[in-house]
Amino acid sequence: EAENVPPVIPTPHHYLLSVYRHKIFFVAVIQSEVPPLFVIEFLHRVVDTFQDYFGVCSEVMIKDNVVVVYEVLEEMLDNGFPLATESNILKELIKPPTILRTVVNTITGSTNVGDQLPTGQLSVVPWRRTGVKYTNNEAYFDVIEEIDAIIDKSGSTITAEIQGVIDACVKLTGMPDLTLSFMNPRLLDDVSFHPCVRFKRWESERILSFIPPDGNFRLLSYHVSAQNLVAIPVYIKHNISFRDSSSLGRFEITVGPKQTMGKTVEGVMVTSQMPKGVLNMTLTPSQGTHIFDPVTKLLSWDVGKINPQKLPSLKGSVSLQAGTSKPDENPTINLQFKIQQLAISGLKVNRLDMYGEKYKPFKGIKYMTKAGKFQVRT
Amino acid sequence: MTDSKYFTTTKKGEIFELKAELNSDKKEKKKEAVKKVIASMTVGKDVSALFPDVVNCMQTDNLELKKLVYLYLMNYAKSQPDMAIMAVNTFVKDCEDPNPLIRALAVRTMGCIRVDKITEYLCEPLRKCLKDEDPYVRKTAAVCVAKLHDINAQLVEDQGFLDTLKDLISDSNPMVVANAVAALSEIAESHPSSNLLDLNPQSINKLLTALNECTEWGQIFILDCLANYMPKDDREAQSICERVTPRLSHANSAVVLSAVKVLMKFMEMLSKDLDYYGTLLKKLAPPLVTLLSAEPELQYVALRNINLIVQKRPEILKHEMKVFFVKYNDPIYVKLEKLDIMIRLASQANIAQVLAELKEYATEVDVDFVRKAVRAIGRCAIKVEQSAERCVSTLLDLIQTKVNYVVQEAIVVIKDIFRKYPNKYESVIATLCENLDSLDEPEARAAMIWIVGEYAERIDNADELLESFLEGFHDESTQVQLQLLTAIVKLFLKKPTETQELVQQVLSLATQVADTPGLRARGYIYWRLLSTDPVAAKEVVLAEKPLISEETDLIEPTLLDELICYIGTLASVYHKPPSAFVEGSRGVVHKSLPPRTGSSESAESPDAAPSGVQATEQPAVIPTQGDLLGDLLTLDLGPPVSGPPIATSSVQMGAVDLLGGGLDSLVCLEDSAAASHSPGDGDCAHCVSVAVKCFWSTNLPGWRAPKGSFWEKLQGFLVSLTQVWLPAMKAKGLEISGTFSRQVGSISMDLVLTNKALQVMSDFAIQFNRNSFGLAPAAPLQVHAPLAPNQSVEISLPLNTVGSVMKMDPLNNLQVAVKNNIDVFYFSTLYPLHILFVEDGKMERQMFLATWKDIPNENEAQFQIKDCSLNADAVSSKLQGSNIFTIAKRNVEGQDMLYQSLKLTNGIWVLAELRIQPSNPSFTV
């Protein structure tokens, strides 16, 4: 299977480092000792850039934009040394294709290659270009948390951790200097910052102080580890049994909200890989739609919103291959969900201030909690 | 209107059409044409014919067009070096362009054109760019120096670019500093001795300042460079650590890991009493944990490194067990690594959780993973004594699932548990016996037989069980046969009355029918032992076995220390030092951890003791399956054996010789053959080095071997005694030693493969890299039976010289790859030149004279050898033994002059004159 291909493959003369994304392998061939993480990080950055430029990253897209792809790669790497990997700078060097620009270029014969050295590239703030101007000055921050968890048969948490990020979309004129403070900064003991964040200030005052890049960027990512108590917002009640004697099994799951601080759980999706011995499933959901693929043995149930008064459930029977013994392994249930307006770790932004510019910007902060790798064993 | 249209033009006459378009007056058409050319290039079509037309488009003010042309140029310049010169002018002009973007682009592209003729023209523009006012150009030029160095190192040194590059380390712009460091590091890697980056407190300070300001990639270069620095005392180490720690919060995982490397290395110098030491330990855990939430590829590399870190400093992650729990949709390569680390972190405090997890994994779908999980349970039992009972009951539960491979794996590990805790869990034997029939893998069968033999007195029907195995004796693998033999002998010693027939049956099977020397040898030993002195036999065979050690696959401490210095590199992914696998390792410098400073030594000792002791004990690890050999070893040393005790290390060979009497095993023959010719080899090797004056009368002009050193080398390689080529440590337990020999016109490589690992090795194959004389294996490597742990096998591999040729340095260097079911291993060795001296190396006298005169002076070399008291005749006959022939002999002024000739397999003649003074033991020219 493609996703099980190891990322480092030795050959007699070279090493192949690869990442697998969007069903495409991106491979780097290296001849000498290079830190593999360096290469793999870079490859991921290349994929991110393609996605940023073309909206999607697919074989077709790469073919359709082969010239831009070439030009971008040229800007990103020089003889094995990364050059410009900041999307802000790249976009000044090579303009991303848009339908309008393609039309204009065809008519006027102009190009999508910028002929000016990106201004920010060598300044003290290489991530920001100078001379930015907006009529509506706005700064939005999204606090997004993903819960990775493994829940055991009896419903108790084996491990749970939160991967959080603060993504920003900042469209501010000039050289704004922002500070962002939290109600409970103590939660953030394991953080990775965008280079723009002044680390010293954080160390001493637990305040994020930075000159933001222009546009979209990830301000920081953080990790709330398994040792802190992580609230689990949903639970699954399950009763899945395969009996030895008969070729029929029982299947019943119910999803319910747990610690949601009164917010609605939505976008719920349940998937589960059934054992090989399962031939088919006859199920009735109380809401949503479900599909069982008898070839891949994948059951997926698109639940939608959870109404706490009427818990969604999926019940029915499982038909097993006759004559074989019952499957040894019990299926693991994978859960996806979203909760708006909630950061499950409890992280809250206190205030956002701007210095260095005169105008009053429009500010906004949104919270969201999602399931990451959320697995329930049965 | 997408670019994919460029891919679709595949009609005939395409090149012609493109040519026309490229020469079109319309800019737009030109650009479209170049794009089509680039697209064709991408899919591998040869568009080199368009070179002049594309280069013509180079002089343009359209930046996009210029970039595309440069792209084309980089790809095809090498195949059209003469044409490429046409581009030089434009480069020189572009390097003066007012737009820094264009200057940088030109200097960047220049460096990628690997054509010798061009490089000279590029020096001047490059020099200007290195001093350019714009830092963007300077930083691009810095990288260009590294590129140029790769093409022509001498030129770069002569032009003084290296000094300019060093100056750039003090540049005011951090990006320039980072790129200068990167370029210097790359150059230094290919010239380890050059001491380019001489790091001192001042330059370190500059680097640390630049670290805060440059890009993420620059930070990686700087951190990797810092890691090579050796602080002068613990205070300096601490201050560097303090300035590096903020990098642990970087979003780029490669920056984080490089920072971890610096900290792990410098921490070694800090006293453990220091508050700062504890703080640092605490700071290391979160970033490592965070790496595990990244993409799976990053996770994998991180996990391989964490594996090293937890072995070196288990305290860092001891509370983080849970993050290593496996998610069911992790890729298999991540799962296996996580499992490994879980076992390393297992302790009494967390064992309950770990066991519950492992049990969960044992019911998953992926067979490899399940097997490893079951094995892990066994390892936990052995590591954490308090948990042994729980582990055993977990294993029993798993056996009840009756899943075939789970049962087999469980039985193998239960055997190990028995060895660690003898006489404790025998109650489970009954359950194990129920599953006897389902075992179909040799390792599991062997384990089960071992258990039956070891506890024969408690198993009522042990004789029946073993007898049932004996029926299919011929079809069993050697591993199982050996175990069966030993188990039945054990049974006999415990219950002599009922099992006499059985033991006779197995002994005769082992000694008469089996064709494995090891098995026969063991059979004979038992036979003699039992027939001469049964009491002694009991003492020997049923002797108490040493307990197996706690942890098996720990990395040997010195290697671990070296690998810690390579955190984040390929070496850390493969857990091998770079010298073991980096292609053409250009003199890799061994790195070592800095010593802790003296003052802290005494203070830390109480704390350091546990880990230190653990580390030193590791080399004494007893392989868990060593009991086979354990039995044998005790036998050999036991007094009742008639005949002299054997002092050789090759226990099995010796045993065959001693006890086998009339045994004419192949091994024995080979052994003696090797023994008889190796002294001879040594002897003739000695003689060859007497050949004093050597001329290369070569007909290959390219063969300008460095003459002076040639002799030194020759002497070096003439030692042809068996050497260890591949130590077991570097090859997952496979040890290879061997020698080369030449017998009647054929060259052979005599190898001894020894399995020092815990698992059976099979599927051996061998391959040579291209070498100076085209040596290649003439037949595949044939190892008939899989190699069981602690067994060794001798193979003589015939060689020929029809392989492909590539000049090596030293000349007689041979790089060999050996593959087995575990991995591929590489080693290099020097072969003695005289194996290449062919039998028809005797030159006609006239011809000799003629050639002798024609030898140009520069092909001449002289050498003097002392302390060789042989007379001319003896020398001549000895030399003849290794195909160096005497053409003529004269006596001038009381000195014997010998004229010698020899011919190498590739047709090169070597002529030599020997002058021997009888009175003086030294031979002169």
Coordinates of N, CA and C in Angstrom, one line a residue, chain B residues 561-711:
Chain B
D561 N 27.3 6.6 21.3 CA 27.8 7.9 21.5 C 28.1 8.5 20.2
E562 N 28.6 7.7 19.2 CA 28.9 8.3 17.9 C 27.7 8.8 17.2
L563 N 26.6 7.9 17.3 CA 25.4 8.2 16.7 C 24.7 9.4 17.2
I564 N 24.9 9.6 18.5 CA 24.3 10.8 19.2 C 24.8 12.1 18.5
C565 N 26.1 12.0 18.0 CA 26.7 13.1 17.3 C 26.1 13.3 15.9
Y566 N 25.4 12.3 15.5 CA 24.8 12.3 14.1 C 23.3 12.4 14.2
I567 N 22.8 12.9 15.3 CA 21.3 13.0 15.3 C 20.8 13.8 14.2
G568 N 19.7 13.4 13.6 CA 19.1 14.1 12.5 C 19.7 13.8 11.1
T569 N 20.7 13.0 11.1 CA 21.3 12.7 9.8 C 20.8 11.3 9.3
L570 N 21.2 10.9 8.2 CA 20.9 9.5 7.7 C 21.5 8.5 8.6
A571 N 22.6 8.8 9.2 CA 23.3 7.8 10.1 C 22.3 7.5 11.2
S572 N 21.6 8.5 11.7 CA 20.7 8.2 12.8 C 19.5 7.5 12.4
V573 N 19.1 7.5 11.1 CA 18.0 6.8 10.7 C 18.4 5.3 10.5
Y574 N 19.6 5.1 10.1 CA 20.0 3.7 9.9 C 20.8 3.1 11.1
H575 N 21.0 3.9 12.1 CA 21.7 3.5 13.3 C 23.1 2.9 12.9
K576 N 23.7 3.4 12.0 CA 25.1 3.0 11.6 C 25.9 4.2 11.5
P577 N 27.2 4.1 11.8 CA 28.0 5.3 11.6 C 28.2 5.6 10.1
P578 N 28.3 6.9 9.7 CA 28.3 7.2 8.3 C 29.4 6.4 7.5
S579 N 30.5 6.1 8.2 CA 31.6 5.4 7.5 C 31.1 4.1 7.0
A580 N 30.1 3.5 7.6 CA 29.6 2.2 7.2 C 28.8 2.2 6.0
F581 N 28.2 3.4 5.5 CA 27.4 3.3 4.4 C 27.4 4.4 3.4
V582 N 28.0 5.6 3.8 CA 28.0 6.7 2.9 C 28.9 6.4 1.7
E583 N 28.3 6.5 0.6 CA 28.9 6.2 -0.7 C 30.3 6.9 -0.8
G584 N 31.3 6.1 -1.1 CA 32.7 6.6 -1.3 C 33.1 7.5 -0.1
S585 N 32.8 7.1 1.1 CA 33.0 7.9 2.3 C 34.4 8.6 2.2
R586 N 34.3 9.9 1.9 CA 35.6 10.6 1.6 C 36.3 10.9 2.9
G587 N 36.7 9.8 3.5 CA 37.5 10.0 4.8 C 36.6 10.7 5.8
V588 N 35.6 9.9 6.3 CA 34.7 10.5 7.2 C 35.4 10.7 8.6
V589 N 35.2 11.8 9.2 CA 35.8 12.0 10.5 C 34.9 11.4 11.5
H590 N 35.5 10.6 12.4 CA 34.7 10.1 13.5 C 34.4 11.1 14.5
K591 N 33.2 11.2 14.9 CA 32.8 12.3 15.9 C 32.7 11.6 17.2
S592 N 33.0 12.3 18.2 CA 32.8 11.7 19.5 C 32.2 12.8 20.5
L593 N 31.5 12.3 21.5 CA 30.9 13.2 22.4 C 32.0 13.8 23.2
P594 N 31.8 15.1 23.6 CA 32.9 15.7 24.4 C 32.9 15.1 25.8
P595 N 34.1 15.1 26.4 CA 34.1 14.5 27.8 C 33.6 15.5 28.8
R596 N 33.1 15.0 29.8 CA 32.6 15.9 30.9 C 33.8 16.5 31.5
T597 N 33.6 17.7 31.9 CA 34.8 18.4 32.5 C 35.1 17.9 33.8
G598 N 36.4 17.9 34.1 CA 36.9 17.2 35.3 C 36.2 17.5 36.6
S599 N 35.9 18.8 36.8 CA 35.4 19.2 38.1 C 34.1 18.5 38.4
S600 N 33.3 18.2 37.4 CA 32.0 17.6 37.7 C 32.1 16.1 37.8
E601 N 33.2 15.5 37.5 CA 33.3 14.1 37.4 C 32.9 13.4 38.7
S602 N 33.5 13.9 39.8 CA 33.2 13.1 41.1 C 31.8 13.4 41.5
A603 N 31.4 14.6 41.3 CA 30.1 15.0 41.8 C 29.0 14.2 41.2
E604 N 29.1 13.9 39.9 CA 28.0 13.3 39.2 C 27.9 11.7 39.4
S605 N 29.0 11.2 40.0 CA 29.1 9.7 39.9 C 28.0 9.0 40.5
P606 N 27.5 9.4 41.7 CA 26.4 8.6 42.2 C 25.2 8.5 41.3
D607 N 24.9 9.6 40.7 CA 23.8 9.7 39.8 C 24.0 9.0 38.5
A608 N 25.3 9.1 38.0 CA 25.6 8.5 36.7 C 25.7 7.0 36.8
A609 N 26.0 6.6 38.0 CA 26.3 5.1 38.1 C 25.3 4.2 37.4
P610 N 24.0 4.3 37.7 CA 23.1 3.3 37.1 C 23.3 3.2 35.6
S611 N 23.3 4.4 34.9 CA 23.3 4.3 33.5 C 24.7 3.8 33.0
G612 N 25.7 4.2 33.7 CA 27.1 3.8 33.3 C 27.2 2.3 33.4
V613 N 26.8 1.8 34.5 CA 26.9 0.3 34.7 C 26.1 -0.4 33.7
Q614 N 25.0 0.0 33.5 CA 24.1 -0.6 32.5 C 24.9 -0.7 31.1
A615 N 25.5 0.5 30.8 CA 26.2 0.5 29.6 C 27.3 -0.4 29.5
T616 N 28.1 -0.5 30.5 CA 29.3 -1.3 30.4 C 28.9 -2.8 30.4
E617 N 27.8 -3.1 30.9 CA 27.4 -4.5 30.9 C 27.0 -5.0 29.5
Q618 N 26.6 -4.1 28.7 CA 26.0 -4.5 27.4 C 26.8 -5.5 26.6
P619 N 28.1 -5.2 26.5 CA 28.9 -6.1 25.5 C 28.7 -7.6 26.0
A620 N 28.5 -7.8 27.2 CA 28.4 -9.2 27.7 C 27.1 -9.8 27.4
V621 N 26.3 -9.2 26.6 CA 24.9 -9.8 26.4 C 25.0 -11.2 25.9
I622 N 24.3 -12.1 26.4 CA 24.3 -13.4 25.9 C 23.1 -13.6 25.0
P623 N 23.4 -14.0 23.8 CA 22.3 -14.1 22.9 C 21.2 -15.1 23.4
T624 N 20.0 -14.8 23.3 CA 19.0 -15.6 23.9 C 19.0 -17.0 23.3
Q625 N 19.4 -17.2 22.1 CA 19.4 -18.5 21.6 C 20.7 -19.2 21.6
G626 N 21.6 -18.6 22.4 CA 23.0 -19.2 22.4 C 23.1 -20.5 23.1
D627 N 21.9 -21.0 23.5 CA 22.0 -22.3 24.3 C 22.6 -23.4 23.5
L628 N 22.4 -23.4 22.2 CA 23.0 -24.4 21.3 C 24.4 -24.4 21.5
L629 N 25.0 -23.3 21.4 CA 26.5 -23.2 21.4 C 26.9 -23.4 22.9
G630 N 26.0 -22.9 23.7 CA 26.4 -23.0 25.2 C 26.6 -24.4 25.5
D631 N 25.7 -25.3 25.1 CA 25.9 -26.7 25.3 C 27.2 -27.2 24.8
L632 N 27.5 -26.8 23.6 CA 28.7 -27.3 22.9 C 30.0 -26.8 23.6
L633 N 29.9 -25.5 24.0 CA 31.1 -24.9 24.6 C 31.5 -25.7 25.9
T634 N 30.4 -25.9 26.7 CA 30.7 -26.6 27.9 C 31.3 -28.0 27.6
L635 N 30.8 -28.6 26.5 CA 31.4 -29.9 26.1 C 32.9 -29.8 25.9
D636 N 33.2 -28.8 25.1 CA 34.6 -28.8 24.7 C 35.5 -28.6 25.9
L637 N 35.1 -27.9 26.8 CA 36.0 -27.6 27.9 C 35.9 -28.7 29.0
G638 N 34.9 -29.5 28.9 CA 34.8 -30.6 29.8 C 35.9 -31.6 29.8
P639 N 36.4 -32.0 30.9 CA 37.6 -32.9 30.9 C 37.3 -34.3 30.3
P640 N 36.2 -34.9 30.3 CA 36.1 -36.3 29.9 C 36.4 -36.5 28.4
V641 N 36.4 -35.4 27.6 CA 36.7 -35.6 26.2 C 38.1 -36.1 26.0
S642 N 38.3 -37.1 25.3 CA 39.7 -37.6 25.1 C 40.3 -36.8 24.0
G643 N 41.6 -36.6 24.2 CA 42.4 -35.8 23.2 C 42.7 -34.4 23.8
P644 N 43.5 -33.7 23.2 CA 43.9 -32.4 23.8 C 42.8 -31.4 23.7
P645 N 42.7 -30.5 24.7 CA 41.6 -29.5 24.6 C 41.9 -28.5 23.4
I646 N 40.8 -28.0 22.9 CA 41.0 -27.2 21.7 C 41.0 -25.8 22.1
A647 N 41.9 -25.1 21.5 CA 42.1 -23.7 21.9 C 41.6 -22.8 20.8
T648 N 41.1 -23.3 19.7 CA 40.7 -22.4 18.7 C 39.3 -21.8 19.0
S649 N 39.1 -20.8 18.3 CA 37.8 -20.2 18.5 C 36.7 -20.9 17.7
S650 N 37.1 -21.5 16.6 CA 36.1 -22.1 15.8 C 35.7 -23.5 16.4
V651 N 34.9 -23.4 17.4 CA 34.6 -24.6 18.2 C 34.1 -25.7 17.3
Q652 N 33.2 -25.4 16.4 CA 32.6 -26.5 15.7 C 33.6 -27.2 14.7
M653 N 34.4 -26.5 14.1 CA 35.5 -27.0 13.2 C 36.4 -28.0 14.0
G654 N 36.8 -27.4 15.1 CA 37.7 -28.1 16.0 C 37.1 -29.4 16.4
A655 N 35.9 -29.4 16.8 CA 35.3 -30.6 17.2 C 35.2 -31.6 16.2
V656 N 35.0 -31.2 15.0 CA 34.9 -32.2 13.9 C 36.3 -32.9 13.7
D657 N 37.3 -32.1 13.7 CA 38.7 -32.6 13.6 C 39.0 -33.6 14.7
L658 N 38.7 -33.2 15.8 CA 39.1 -34.0 17.0 C 38.4 -35.3 17.1
L659 N 37.1 -35.2 17.0 CA 36.3 -36.4 17.3 C 35.8 -37.1 16.1
G660 N 35.8 -36.5 15.1 CA 35.2 -37.1 13.9 C 36.1 -38.2 13.4
G661 N 37.3 -38.3 13.7 CA 38.2 -39.4 13.3 C 38.2 -39.4 11.7
G662 N 37.4 -40.4 11.3 CA 37.4 -40.6 9.8 C 36.5 -39.6 9.1
L663 N 35.9 -38.7 9.8 CA 35.0 -37.8 9.1 C 35.8 -37.0 8.0
D664 N 35.1 -37.0 6.8 CA 35.8 -36.3 5.8 C 34.9 -35.2 5.3
S665 N 34.5 -34.4 6.3 CA 33.5 -33.4 5.9 C 34.2 -32.3 5.0
L666 N 33.4 -31.8 4.2 CA 33.9 -30.8 3.3 C 34.5 -29.6 4.0
V667 N 33.9 -29.3 5.1 CA 34.4 -28.1 5.9 C 35.8 -28.4 6.3
C668 N 36.1 -29.6 6.7 CA 37.4 -29.9 7.3 C 38.4 -29.7 6.2
L669 N 38.1 -30.2 5.0 CA 39.0 -30.1 3.9 C 39.3 -28.7 3.6
E670 N 38.3 -27.9 3.5 CA 38.4 -26.5 3.2 C 39.3 -25.8 4.2
D671 N 39.0 -26.2 5.4 CA 39.7 -25.6 6.5 C 41.2 -25.9 6.4
S672 N 41.6 -27.1 6.1 CA 43.0 -27.4 6.0 C 43.6 -26.8 4.8
A673 N 42.8 -26.8 3.7 CA 43.3 -26.2 2.5 C 43.7 -24.7 2.8
A674 N 42.8 -24.1 3.5 CA 43.0 -22.7 3.8 C 44.2 -22.5 4.7
A675 N 44.3 -23.4 5.6 CA 45.4 -23.4 6.5 C 46.8 -23.6 5.8
S676 N 46.7 -24.5 4.9 CA 48.0 -24.9 4.2 C 48.5 -23.8 3.3
H677 N 47.5 -23.1 2.7 CA 48.1 -22.1 1.8 C 48.2 -20.7 2.4
S678 N 47.6 -20.5 3.5 CA 47.8 -19.2 4.0 C 49.2 -18.9 4.5
P679 N 49.9 -19.8 5.2 CA 51.3 -19.5 5.5 C 52.1 -19.3 4.2
G680 N 51.8 -20.1 3.2 CA 52.5 -19.9 1.9 C 52.3 -18.6 1.4
D681 N 51.1 -18.1 1.5 CA 50.7 -16.8 1.0 C 51.6 -15.7 1.7
G682 N 51.6 -15.9 3.0 CA 52.3 -14.9 3.8 C 53.8 -14.9 3.3
D683 N 54.3 -16.1 3.1 CA 55.7 -16.2 2.6 C 55.9 -15.5 1.3
C684 N 55.1 -15.8 0.4 CA 55.3 -15.2 -1.0 C 55.0 -13.8 -0.9
A685 N 54.1 -13.4 -0.1 CA 53.9 -12.0 0.0 C 55.1 -11.3 0.5
H686 N 55.8 -11.9 1.4 CA 57.0 -11.3 1.9 C 58.0 -11.2 0.7
C687 N 58.1 -12.2 -0.1 CA 59.0 -12.2 -1.2 C 58.8 -11.2 -2.2
V688 N 57.5 -11.0 -2.5 CA 57.2 -10.1 -3.6 C 57.7 -8.7 -3.2
S689 N 57.6 -8.5 -1.9 CA 58.0 -7.1 -1.5 C 59.5 -7.0 -1.7
V690 N 60.2 -8.0 -2.1 CA 61.6 -7.9 -2.3 C 61.9 -7.3 -3.7
A691 N 60.9 -7.6 -4.6 CA 61.1 -7.0 -5.9 C 61.2 -5.5 -5.8
V692 N 62.4 -5.0 -6.1 CA 62.7 -3.7 -5.7 C 62.4 -2.6 -6.7
K693 N 62.8 -2.9 -7.9 CA 62.7 -1.8 -8.8 C 61.5 -2.1 -9.8
C694 N 60.7 -1.3 -9.9 CA 59.5 -1.6 -10.6 C 59.2 -0.6 -11.7
F695 N 58.9 -1.0 -12.9 CA 58.6 -0.1 -13.9 C 57.3 -0.4 -14.5
W696 N 56.6 0.7 -14.7 CA 55.3 0.5 -15.4 C 55.6 0.7 -16.8
S697 N 55.7 -0.4 -17.5 CA 55.8 -0.3 -19.0 C 54.4 -0.4 -19.5
T698 N 53.7 0.6 -19.3 CA 52.3 0.4 -19.5 C 51.9 0.9 -20.9
N699 N 51.0 0.2 -21.5 CA 50.5 0.7 -22.8 C 49.2 1.5 -22.6
L700 N 48.8 1.7 -21.4 CA 47.6 2.5 -21.2 C 48.1 3.9 -20.7
P701 N 48.0 4.9 -21.5 CA 48.6 6.1 -21.1 C 47.9 6.7 -19.8
G702 N 46.7 6.3 -19.6 CA 45.9 6.9 -18.5 C 46.4 6.3 -17.1
W703 N 47.2 5.3 -17.2 CA 47.6 4.6 -16.0 C 48.8 5.3 -15.3
R704 N 48.6 6.5 -14.9 CA 49.7 7.1 -14.2 C 49.6 6.9 -12.7
A705 N 50.0 5.7 -12.3 CA 49.8 5.5 -10.8 C 50.9 6.3 -10.1
P706 N 50.5 6.8 -9.0 CA 51.5 7.6 -8.2 C 52.6 6.6 -7.8
K707 N 53.8 6.9 -8.3 CA 54.9 5.9 -8.2 C 55.4 5.7 -6.8
G708 N 55.7 6.8 -6.2 CA 56.3 6.7 -4.9 C 55.5 5.9 -3.9
S709 N 54.2 6.2 -4.0 CA 53.4 5.6 -3.0 C 53.1 4.2 -3.4
F710 N 53.3 3.9 -4.7 CA 52.9 2.6 -5.2 C 53.5 1.5 -4.3
W711 N 54.8 1.6 -4.0 CA 55.4 0.6 -3.3 C 54.9 0.4 -1.9

